[in-house]
XYZ file of N, CA and C in Angstrom:
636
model
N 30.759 14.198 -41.833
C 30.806 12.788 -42.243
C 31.086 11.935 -41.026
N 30.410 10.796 -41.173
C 30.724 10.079 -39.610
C 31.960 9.301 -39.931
N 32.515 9.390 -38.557
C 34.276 8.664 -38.392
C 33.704 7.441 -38.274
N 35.416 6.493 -38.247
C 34.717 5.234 -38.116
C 34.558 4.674 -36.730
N 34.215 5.568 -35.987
C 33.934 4.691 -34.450
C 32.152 5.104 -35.043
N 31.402 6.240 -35.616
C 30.268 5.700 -35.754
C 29.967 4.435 -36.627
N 30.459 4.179 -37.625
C 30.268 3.252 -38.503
C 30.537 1.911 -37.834
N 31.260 1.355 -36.617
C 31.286 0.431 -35.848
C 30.217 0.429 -34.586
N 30.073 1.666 -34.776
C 28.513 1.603 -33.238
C 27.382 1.296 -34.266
N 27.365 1.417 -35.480
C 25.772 1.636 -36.353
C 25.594 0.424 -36.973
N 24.872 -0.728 -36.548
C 24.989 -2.048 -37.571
C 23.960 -1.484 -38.489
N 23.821 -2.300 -39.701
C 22.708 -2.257 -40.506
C 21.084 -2.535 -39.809
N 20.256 -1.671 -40.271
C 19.094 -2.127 -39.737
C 18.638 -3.507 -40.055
N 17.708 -4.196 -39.520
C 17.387 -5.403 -39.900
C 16.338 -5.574 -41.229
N 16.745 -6.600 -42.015
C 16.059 -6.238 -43.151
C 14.789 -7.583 -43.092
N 14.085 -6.744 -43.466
C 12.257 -7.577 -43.935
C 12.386 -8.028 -45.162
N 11.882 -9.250 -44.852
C 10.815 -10.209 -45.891
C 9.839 -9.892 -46.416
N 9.150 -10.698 -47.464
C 7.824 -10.394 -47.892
C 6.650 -10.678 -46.911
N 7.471 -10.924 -45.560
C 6.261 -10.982 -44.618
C 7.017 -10.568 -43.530
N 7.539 -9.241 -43.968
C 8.315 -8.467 -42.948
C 7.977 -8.352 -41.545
N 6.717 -8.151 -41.525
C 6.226 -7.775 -39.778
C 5.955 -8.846 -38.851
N 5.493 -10.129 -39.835
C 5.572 -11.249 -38.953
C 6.949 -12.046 -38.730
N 7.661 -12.092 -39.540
C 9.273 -12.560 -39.324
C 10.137 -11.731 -38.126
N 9.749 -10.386 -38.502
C 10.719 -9.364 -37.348
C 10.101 -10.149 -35.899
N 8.662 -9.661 -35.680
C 7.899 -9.964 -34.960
C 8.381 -11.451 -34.100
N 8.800 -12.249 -34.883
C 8.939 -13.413 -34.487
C 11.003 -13.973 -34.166
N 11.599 -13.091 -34.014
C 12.910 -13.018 -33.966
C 13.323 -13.117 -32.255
N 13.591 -14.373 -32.120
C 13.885 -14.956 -30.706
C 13.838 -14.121 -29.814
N 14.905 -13.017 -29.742
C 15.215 -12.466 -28.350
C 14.461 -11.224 -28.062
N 13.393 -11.219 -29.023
C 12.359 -9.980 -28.849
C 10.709 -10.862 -28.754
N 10.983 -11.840 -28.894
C 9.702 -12.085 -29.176
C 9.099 -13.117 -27.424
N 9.856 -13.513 -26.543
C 9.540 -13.734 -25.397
C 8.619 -12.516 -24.610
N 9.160 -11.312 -24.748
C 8.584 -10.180 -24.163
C 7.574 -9.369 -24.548
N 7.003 -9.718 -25.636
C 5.961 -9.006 -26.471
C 4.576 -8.495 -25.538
N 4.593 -8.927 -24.787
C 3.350 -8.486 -23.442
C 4.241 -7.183 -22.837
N 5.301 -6.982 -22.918
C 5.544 -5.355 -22.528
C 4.612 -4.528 -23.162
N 4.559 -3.236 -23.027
C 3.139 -2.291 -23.515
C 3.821 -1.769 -24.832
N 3.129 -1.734 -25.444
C 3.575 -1.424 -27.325
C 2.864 -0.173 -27.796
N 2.116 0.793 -26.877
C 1.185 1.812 -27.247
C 2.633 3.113 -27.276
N 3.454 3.339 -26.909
C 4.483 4.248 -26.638
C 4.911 4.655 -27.556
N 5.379 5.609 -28.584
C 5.866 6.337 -29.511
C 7.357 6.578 -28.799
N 8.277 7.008 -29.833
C 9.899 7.042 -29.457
C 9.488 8.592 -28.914
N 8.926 9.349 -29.155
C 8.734 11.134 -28.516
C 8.174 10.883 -27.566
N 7.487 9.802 -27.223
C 6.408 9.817 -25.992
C 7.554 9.389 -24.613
N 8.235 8.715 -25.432
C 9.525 8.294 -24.311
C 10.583 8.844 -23.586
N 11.235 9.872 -25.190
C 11.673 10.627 -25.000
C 11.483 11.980 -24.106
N 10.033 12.507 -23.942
C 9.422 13.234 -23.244
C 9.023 12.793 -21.872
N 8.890 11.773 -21.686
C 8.089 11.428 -19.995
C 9.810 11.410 -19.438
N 10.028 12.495 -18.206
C 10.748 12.404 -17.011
C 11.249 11.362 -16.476
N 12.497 10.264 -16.498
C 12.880 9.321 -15.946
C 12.890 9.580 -14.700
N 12.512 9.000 -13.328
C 12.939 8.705 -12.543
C 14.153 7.798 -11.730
N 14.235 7.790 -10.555
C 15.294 7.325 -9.742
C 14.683 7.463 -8.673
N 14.799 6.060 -7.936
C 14.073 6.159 -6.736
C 15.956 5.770 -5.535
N 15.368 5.635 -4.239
C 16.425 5.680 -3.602
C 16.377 3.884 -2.918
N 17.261 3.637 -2.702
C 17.173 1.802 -2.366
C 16.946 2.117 -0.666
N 16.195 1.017 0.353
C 16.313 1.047 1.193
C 17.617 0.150 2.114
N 18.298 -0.499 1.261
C 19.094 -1.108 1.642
C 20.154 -0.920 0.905
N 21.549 -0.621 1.145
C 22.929 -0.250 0.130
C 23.116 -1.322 -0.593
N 23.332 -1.044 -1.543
C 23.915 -1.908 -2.696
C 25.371 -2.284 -3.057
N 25.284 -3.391 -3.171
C 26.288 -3.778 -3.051
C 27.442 -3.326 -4.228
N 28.670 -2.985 -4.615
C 30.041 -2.719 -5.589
C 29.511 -3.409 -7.089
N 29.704 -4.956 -6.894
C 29.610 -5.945 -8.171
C 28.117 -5.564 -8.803
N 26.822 -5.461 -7.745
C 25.377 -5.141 -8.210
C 25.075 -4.134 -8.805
N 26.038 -3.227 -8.183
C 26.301 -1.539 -8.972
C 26.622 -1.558 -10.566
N 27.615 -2.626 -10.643
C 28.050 -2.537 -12.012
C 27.468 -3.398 -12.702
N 27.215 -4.490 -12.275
C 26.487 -5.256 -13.457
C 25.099 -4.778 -13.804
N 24.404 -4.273 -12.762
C 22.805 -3.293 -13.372
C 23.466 -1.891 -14.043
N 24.653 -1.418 -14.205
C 25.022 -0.624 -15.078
C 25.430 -1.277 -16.525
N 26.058 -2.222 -16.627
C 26.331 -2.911 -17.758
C 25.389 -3.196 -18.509
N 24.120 -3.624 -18.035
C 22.894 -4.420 -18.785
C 22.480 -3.175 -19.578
N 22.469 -2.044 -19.304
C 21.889 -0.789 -20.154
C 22.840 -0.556 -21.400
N 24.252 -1.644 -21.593
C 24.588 -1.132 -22.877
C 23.831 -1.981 -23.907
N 22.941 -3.039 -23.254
C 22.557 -4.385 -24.746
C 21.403 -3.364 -25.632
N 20.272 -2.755 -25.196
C 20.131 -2.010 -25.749
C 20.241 -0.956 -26.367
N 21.552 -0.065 -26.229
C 21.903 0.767 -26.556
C 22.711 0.485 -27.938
N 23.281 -0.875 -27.854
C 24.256 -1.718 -28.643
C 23.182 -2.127 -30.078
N 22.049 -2.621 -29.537
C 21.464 -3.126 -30.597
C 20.569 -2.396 -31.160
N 20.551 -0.742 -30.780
C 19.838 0.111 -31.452
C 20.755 1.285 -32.114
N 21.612 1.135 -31.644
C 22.501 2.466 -32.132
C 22.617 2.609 -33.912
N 22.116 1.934 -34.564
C 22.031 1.846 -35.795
C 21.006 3.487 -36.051
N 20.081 3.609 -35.202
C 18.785 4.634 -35.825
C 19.635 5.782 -35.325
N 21.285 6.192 -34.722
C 22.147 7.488 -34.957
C 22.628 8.007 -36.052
N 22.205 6.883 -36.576
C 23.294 7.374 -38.168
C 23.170 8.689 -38.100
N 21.575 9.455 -39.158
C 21.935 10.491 -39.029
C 22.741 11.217 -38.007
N 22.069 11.363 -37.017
C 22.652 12.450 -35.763
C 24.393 12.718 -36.089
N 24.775 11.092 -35.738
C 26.464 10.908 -35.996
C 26.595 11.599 -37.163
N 26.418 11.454 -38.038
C 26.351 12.016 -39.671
C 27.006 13.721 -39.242
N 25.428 14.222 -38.666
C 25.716 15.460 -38.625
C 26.240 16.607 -37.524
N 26.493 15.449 -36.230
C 27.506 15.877 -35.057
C 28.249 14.750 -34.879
N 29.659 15.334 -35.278
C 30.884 13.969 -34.902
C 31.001 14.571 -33.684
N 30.534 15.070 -32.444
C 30.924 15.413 -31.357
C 30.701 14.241 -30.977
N 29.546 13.409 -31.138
C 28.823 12.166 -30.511
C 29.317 10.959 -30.709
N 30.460 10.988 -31.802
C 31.154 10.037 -32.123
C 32.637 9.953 -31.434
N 32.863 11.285 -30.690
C 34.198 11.255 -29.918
C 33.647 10.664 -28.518
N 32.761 11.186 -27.999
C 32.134 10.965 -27.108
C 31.922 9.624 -26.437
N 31.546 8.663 -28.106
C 31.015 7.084 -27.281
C 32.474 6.477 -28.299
N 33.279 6.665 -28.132
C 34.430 6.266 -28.506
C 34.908 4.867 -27.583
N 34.658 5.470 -25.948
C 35.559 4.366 -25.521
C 34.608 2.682 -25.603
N 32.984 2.580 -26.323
C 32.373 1.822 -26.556
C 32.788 0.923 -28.118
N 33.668 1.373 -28.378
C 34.127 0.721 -29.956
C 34.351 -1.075 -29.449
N 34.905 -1.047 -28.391
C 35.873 -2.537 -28.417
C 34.340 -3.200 -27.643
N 33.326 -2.855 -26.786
C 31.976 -3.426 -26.865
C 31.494 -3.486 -28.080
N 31.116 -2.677 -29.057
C 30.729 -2.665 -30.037
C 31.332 -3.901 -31.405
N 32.639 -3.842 -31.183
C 32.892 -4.867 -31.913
C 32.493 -6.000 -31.578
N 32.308 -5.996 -30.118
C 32.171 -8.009 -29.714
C 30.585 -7.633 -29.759
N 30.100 -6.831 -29.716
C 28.326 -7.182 -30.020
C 28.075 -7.533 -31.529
N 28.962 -7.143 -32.249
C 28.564 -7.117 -34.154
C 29.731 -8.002 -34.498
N 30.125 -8.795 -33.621
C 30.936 -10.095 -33.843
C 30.472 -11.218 -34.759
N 29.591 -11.417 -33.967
C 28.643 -12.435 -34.735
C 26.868 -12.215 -34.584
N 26.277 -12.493 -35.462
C 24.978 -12.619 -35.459
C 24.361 -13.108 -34.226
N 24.811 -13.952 -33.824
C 24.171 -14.440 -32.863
C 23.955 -13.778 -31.594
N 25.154 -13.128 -31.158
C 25.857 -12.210 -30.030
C 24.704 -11.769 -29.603
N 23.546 -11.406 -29.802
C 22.416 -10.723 -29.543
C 21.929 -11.559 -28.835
N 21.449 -12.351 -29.712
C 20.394 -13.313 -29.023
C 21.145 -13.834 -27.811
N 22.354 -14.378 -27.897
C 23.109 -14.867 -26.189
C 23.337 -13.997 -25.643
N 22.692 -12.744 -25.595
C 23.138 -11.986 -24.405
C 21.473 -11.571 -24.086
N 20.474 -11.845 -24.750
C 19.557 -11.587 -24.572
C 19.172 -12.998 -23.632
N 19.127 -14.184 -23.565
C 19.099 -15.407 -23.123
C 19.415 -15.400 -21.724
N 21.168 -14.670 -22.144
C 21.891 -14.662 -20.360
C 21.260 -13.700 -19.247
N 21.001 -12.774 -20.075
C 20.239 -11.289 -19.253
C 18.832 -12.042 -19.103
N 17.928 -12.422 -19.677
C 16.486 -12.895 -19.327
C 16.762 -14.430 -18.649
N 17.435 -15.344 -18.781
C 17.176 -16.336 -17.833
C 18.525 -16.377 -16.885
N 19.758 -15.696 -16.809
C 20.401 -16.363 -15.947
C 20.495 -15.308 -14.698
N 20.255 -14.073 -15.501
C 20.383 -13.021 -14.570
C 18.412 -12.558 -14.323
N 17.865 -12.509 -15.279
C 16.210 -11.940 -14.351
C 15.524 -12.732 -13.571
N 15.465 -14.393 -13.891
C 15.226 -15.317 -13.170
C 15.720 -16.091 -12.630
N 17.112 -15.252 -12.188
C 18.092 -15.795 -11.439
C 18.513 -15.403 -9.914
N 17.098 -15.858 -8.913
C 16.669 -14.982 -7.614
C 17.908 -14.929 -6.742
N 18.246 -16.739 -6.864
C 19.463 -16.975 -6.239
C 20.378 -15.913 -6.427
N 21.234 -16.372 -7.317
C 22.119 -15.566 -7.518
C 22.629 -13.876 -7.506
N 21.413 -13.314 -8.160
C 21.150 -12.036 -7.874
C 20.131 -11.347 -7.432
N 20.550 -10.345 -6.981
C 19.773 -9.301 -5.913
C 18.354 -8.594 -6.812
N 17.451 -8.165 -6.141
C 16.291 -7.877 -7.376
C 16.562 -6.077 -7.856
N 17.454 -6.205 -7.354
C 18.486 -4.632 -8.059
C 19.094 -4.720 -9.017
N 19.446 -5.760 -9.671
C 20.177 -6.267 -10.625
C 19.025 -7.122 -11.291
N 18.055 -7.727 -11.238
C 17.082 -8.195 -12.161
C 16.198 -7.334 -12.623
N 16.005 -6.448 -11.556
C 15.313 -5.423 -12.181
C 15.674 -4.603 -13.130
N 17.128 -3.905 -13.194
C 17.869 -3.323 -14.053
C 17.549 -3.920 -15.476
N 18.540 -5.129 -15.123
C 18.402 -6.186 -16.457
C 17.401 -6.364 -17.509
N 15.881 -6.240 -16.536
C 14.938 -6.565 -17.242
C 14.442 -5.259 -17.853
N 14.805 -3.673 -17.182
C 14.188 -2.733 -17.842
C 15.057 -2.438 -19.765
N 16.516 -3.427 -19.618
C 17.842 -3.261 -20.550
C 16.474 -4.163 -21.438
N 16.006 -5.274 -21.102
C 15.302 -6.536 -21.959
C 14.250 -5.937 -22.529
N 13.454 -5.108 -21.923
C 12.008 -4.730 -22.310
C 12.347 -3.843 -23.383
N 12.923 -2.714 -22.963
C 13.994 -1.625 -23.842
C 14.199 -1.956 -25.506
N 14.906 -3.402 -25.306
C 15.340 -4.071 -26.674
C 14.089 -4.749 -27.035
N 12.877 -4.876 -27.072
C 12.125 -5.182 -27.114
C 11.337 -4.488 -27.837
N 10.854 -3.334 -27.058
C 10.223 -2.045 -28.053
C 11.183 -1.468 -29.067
N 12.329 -1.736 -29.675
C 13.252 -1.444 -30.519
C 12.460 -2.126 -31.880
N 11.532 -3.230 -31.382
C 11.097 -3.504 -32.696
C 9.964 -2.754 -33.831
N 9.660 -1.963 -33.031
C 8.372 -0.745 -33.370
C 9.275 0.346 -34.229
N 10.378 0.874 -33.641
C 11.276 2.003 -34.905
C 11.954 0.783 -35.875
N 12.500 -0.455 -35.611
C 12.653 -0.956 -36.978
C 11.637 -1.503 -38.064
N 10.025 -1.218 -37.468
C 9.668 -1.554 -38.345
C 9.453 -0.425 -39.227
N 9.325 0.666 -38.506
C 9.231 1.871 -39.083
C 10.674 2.125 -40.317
N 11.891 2.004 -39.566
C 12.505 2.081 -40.598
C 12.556 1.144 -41.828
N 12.098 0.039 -41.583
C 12.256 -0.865 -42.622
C 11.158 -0.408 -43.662
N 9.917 -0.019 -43.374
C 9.069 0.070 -43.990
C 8.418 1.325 -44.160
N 9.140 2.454 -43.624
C 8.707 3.753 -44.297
C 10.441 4.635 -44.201
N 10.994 4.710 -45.952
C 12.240 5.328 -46.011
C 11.882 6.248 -46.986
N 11.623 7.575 -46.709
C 11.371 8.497 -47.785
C 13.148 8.580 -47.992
N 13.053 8.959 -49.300
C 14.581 9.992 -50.147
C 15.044 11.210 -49.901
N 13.622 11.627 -49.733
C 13.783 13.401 -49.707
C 12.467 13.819 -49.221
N 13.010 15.207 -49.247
C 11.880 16.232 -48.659
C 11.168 15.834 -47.340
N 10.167 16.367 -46.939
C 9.762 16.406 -45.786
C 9.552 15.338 -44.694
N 8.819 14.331 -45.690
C 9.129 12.803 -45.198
C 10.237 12.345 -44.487
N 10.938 13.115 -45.361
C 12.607 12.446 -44.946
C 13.198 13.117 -43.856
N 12.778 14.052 -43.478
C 13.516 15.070 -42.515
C 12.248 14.564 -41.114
N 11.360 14.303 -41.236
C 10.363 13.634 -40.367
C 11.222 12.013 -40.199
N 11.311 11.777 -40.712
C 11.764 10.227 -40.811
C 13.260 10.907 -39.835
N 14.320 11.650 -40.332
C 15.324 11.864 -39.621
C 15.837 11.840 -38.540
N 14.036 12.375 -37.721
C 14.221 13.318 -36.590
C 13.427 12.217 -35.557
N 12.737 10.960 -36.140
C 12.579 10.037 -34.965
C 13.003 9.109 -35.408
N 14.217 9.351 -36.010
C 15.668 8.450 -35.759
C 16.430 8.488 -34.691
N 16.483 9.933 -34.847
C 17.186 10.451 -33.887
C 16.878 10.149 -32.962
N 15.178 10.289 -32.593
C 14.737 10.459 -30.990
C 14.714 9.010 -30.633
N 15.370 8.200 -30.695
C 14.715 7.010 -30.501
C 16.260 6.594 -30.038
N 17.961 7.613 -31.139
C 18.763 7.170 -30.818
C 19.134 7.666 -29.549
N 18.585 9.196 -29.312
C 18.985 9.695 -28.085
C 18.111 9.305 -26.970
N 16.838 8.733 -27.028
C 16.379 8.151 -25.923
C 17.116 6.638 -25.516
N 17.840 6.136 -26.517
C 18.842 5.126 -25.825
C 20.019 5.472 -25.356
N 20.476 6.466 -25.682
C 21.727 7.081 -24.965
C 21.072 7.723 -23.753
N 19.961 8.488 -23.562
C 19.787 8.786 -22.566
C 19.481 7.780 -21.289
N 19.035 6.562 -22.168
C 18.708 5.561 -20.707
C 20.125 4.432 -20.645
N 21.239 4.913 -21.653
C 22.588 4.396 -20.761
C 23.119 5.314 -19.911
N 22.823 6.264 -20.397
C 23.771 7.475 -19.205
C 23.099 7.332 -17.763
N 21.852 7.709 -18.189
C 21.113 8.349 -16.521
C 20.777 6.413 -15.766
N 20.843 5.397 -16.815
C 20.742 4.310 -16.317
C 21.565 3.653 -15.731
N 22.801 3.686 -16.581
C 23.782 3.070 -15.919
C 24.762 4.241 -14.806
N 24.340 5.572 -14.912
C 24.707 6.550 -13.809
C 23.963 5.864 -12.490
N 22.783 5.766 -12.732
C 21.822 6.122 -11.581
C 22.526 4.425 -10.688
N 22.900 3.722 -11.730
C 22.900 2.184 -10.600
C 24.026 2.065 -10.404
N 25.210 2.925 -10.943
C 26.552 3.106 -10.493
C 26.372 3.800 -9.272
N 25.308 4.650 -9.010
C 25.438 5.511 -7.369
C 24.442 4.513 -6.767
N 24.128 3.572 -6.784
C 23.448 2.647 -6.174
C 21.139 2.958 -6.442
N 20.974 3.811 -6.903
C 19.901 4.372 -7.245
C 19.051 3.183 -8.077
N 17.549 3.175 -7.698
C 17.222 2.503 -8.824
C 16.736 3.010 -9.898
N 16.882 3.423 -11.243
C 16.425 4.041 -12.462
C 15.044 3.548 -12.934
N 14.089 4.523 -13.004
C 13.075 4.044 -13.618
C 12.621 4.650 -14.756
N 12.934 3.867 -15.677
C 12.549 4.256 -17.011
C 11.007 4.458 -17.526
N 10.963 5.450 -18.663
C 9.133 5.635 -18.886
C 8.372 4.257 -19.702
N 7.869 3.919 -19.099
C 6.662 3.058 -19.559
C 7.684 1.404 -19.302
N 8.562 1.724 -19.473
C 9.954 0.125 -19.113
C 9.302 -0.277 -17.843
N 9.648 0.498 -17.033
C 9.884 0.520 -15.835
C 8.597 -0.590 -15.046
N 7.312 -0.020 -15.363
C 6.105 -0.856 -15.007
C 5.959 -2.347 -15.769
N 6.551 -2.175 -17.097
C 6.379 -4.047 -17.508
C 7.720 -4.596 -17.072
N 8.688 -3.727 -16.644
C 10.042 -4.585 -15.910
C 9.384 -4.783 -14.431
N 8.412 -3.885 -13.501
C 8.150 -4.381 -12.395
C 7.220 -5.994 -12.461
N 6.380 -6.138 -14.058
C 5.421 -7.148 -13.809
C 6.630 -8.264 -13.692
N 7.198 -8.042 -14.328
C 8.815 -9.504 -14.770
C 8.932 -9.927 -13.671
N 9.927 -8.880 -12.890
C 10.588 -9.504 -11.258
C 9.620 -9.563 -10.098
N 9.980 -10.554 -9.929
C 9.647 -10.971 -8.172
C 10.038 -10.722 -7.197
């Protein structure tokens, strides 16, 4: 049974209208980026090899951490498609424990999303001044990320078998979709904590069209 640090990482999925795909579709902080590539399946993601390339210039302490930080907004606003997993390994729920007190201020308020989606796409990706393109770049692979999140909610919204096979199919690219976001906070926000740049599968090329 999941404890309650999963039940505070898992918001409710987002629920559809009678014109479910165009309303989701049209939900502010996903809908600027829709020219990212949309052909990708959650297994196709899960399967292609992340890279890490090496910086030619050291990175700076503060750049380290804030291109590590940006990899929790997506992780935050998808962690809902763990349920199962959490369900049936509370190992994973001891694990992202020390994320509860993020988790609460992301499912604070409704809005919380969208202003952090706003701050990350205009103050930090098109923000040359201010930051380094190690840190916009990061940012923007966290933006694109939450972006294609809208392809498994439509799936969940609109195909929930009960039982049987369906359902155990349905289970299992829940899952993959939750562990391909845990996998691109770990190895993401690892890789830019050692100063590395992370390149995520298929992210990675519509985060290069973004930055300048």
């Amino acid at each position: 049974m999941a404890s309650a640090v999963s039940l505070l990482l898992l918001s409710p999925p987002r629920q559809l209208h009678r014109d479910g795909t165009s309303r989701l579709l049209s939900t502010p902080h996903r809908r600027v980026l829709l020219a990212a590539p949309t052909s990708a399946t959650p297994l196709r993601l899960l399967a292609a090899a992340p890279r890490a390339s090496n910086n030619n210039e050291a990175v700076e302490a503060p750049d380290r951490l804030v291109a590590a930080v940006a990899y929790l907004y997506p992780f935050l606003d998808g962690a809902h498609h763990g349920r199962f997993l959490l369900a049936q390994f509370p190992f994973f729920s001891a694990v992202l424990r020390p994320l509860v007190p993020a988790a609460r201020l992301f499912h604070s308020s409704p809005l919380t999303p969208f202003l952090l989606f706003l701050t990350l796409y205009f103050a930090v990706v098109r923000n040359q001044q201010a930051f380094s393109r190690f840190v916009r770049f990061n940012a923007m692979q966290a933006v694109v990320l939450d972006v294609l999140l809208i392809f498994p909610d439509l799936l969940a919204q609109s195909f929930a078998p009960s039982g049987g096979v369906g359902f155990e199919v349905f289970q299992s690219m829940e899952s993959t979709v939750f562990l391909f976001l845990l996998v691109s906070l770990v190895y993401g926000g690892g890789a830019c904590l050692l100063g590395k740049t992370p390149r995520l599968p298929i992210v990675a090329d519509a985060a290069e069209r973004q930055v300048m």
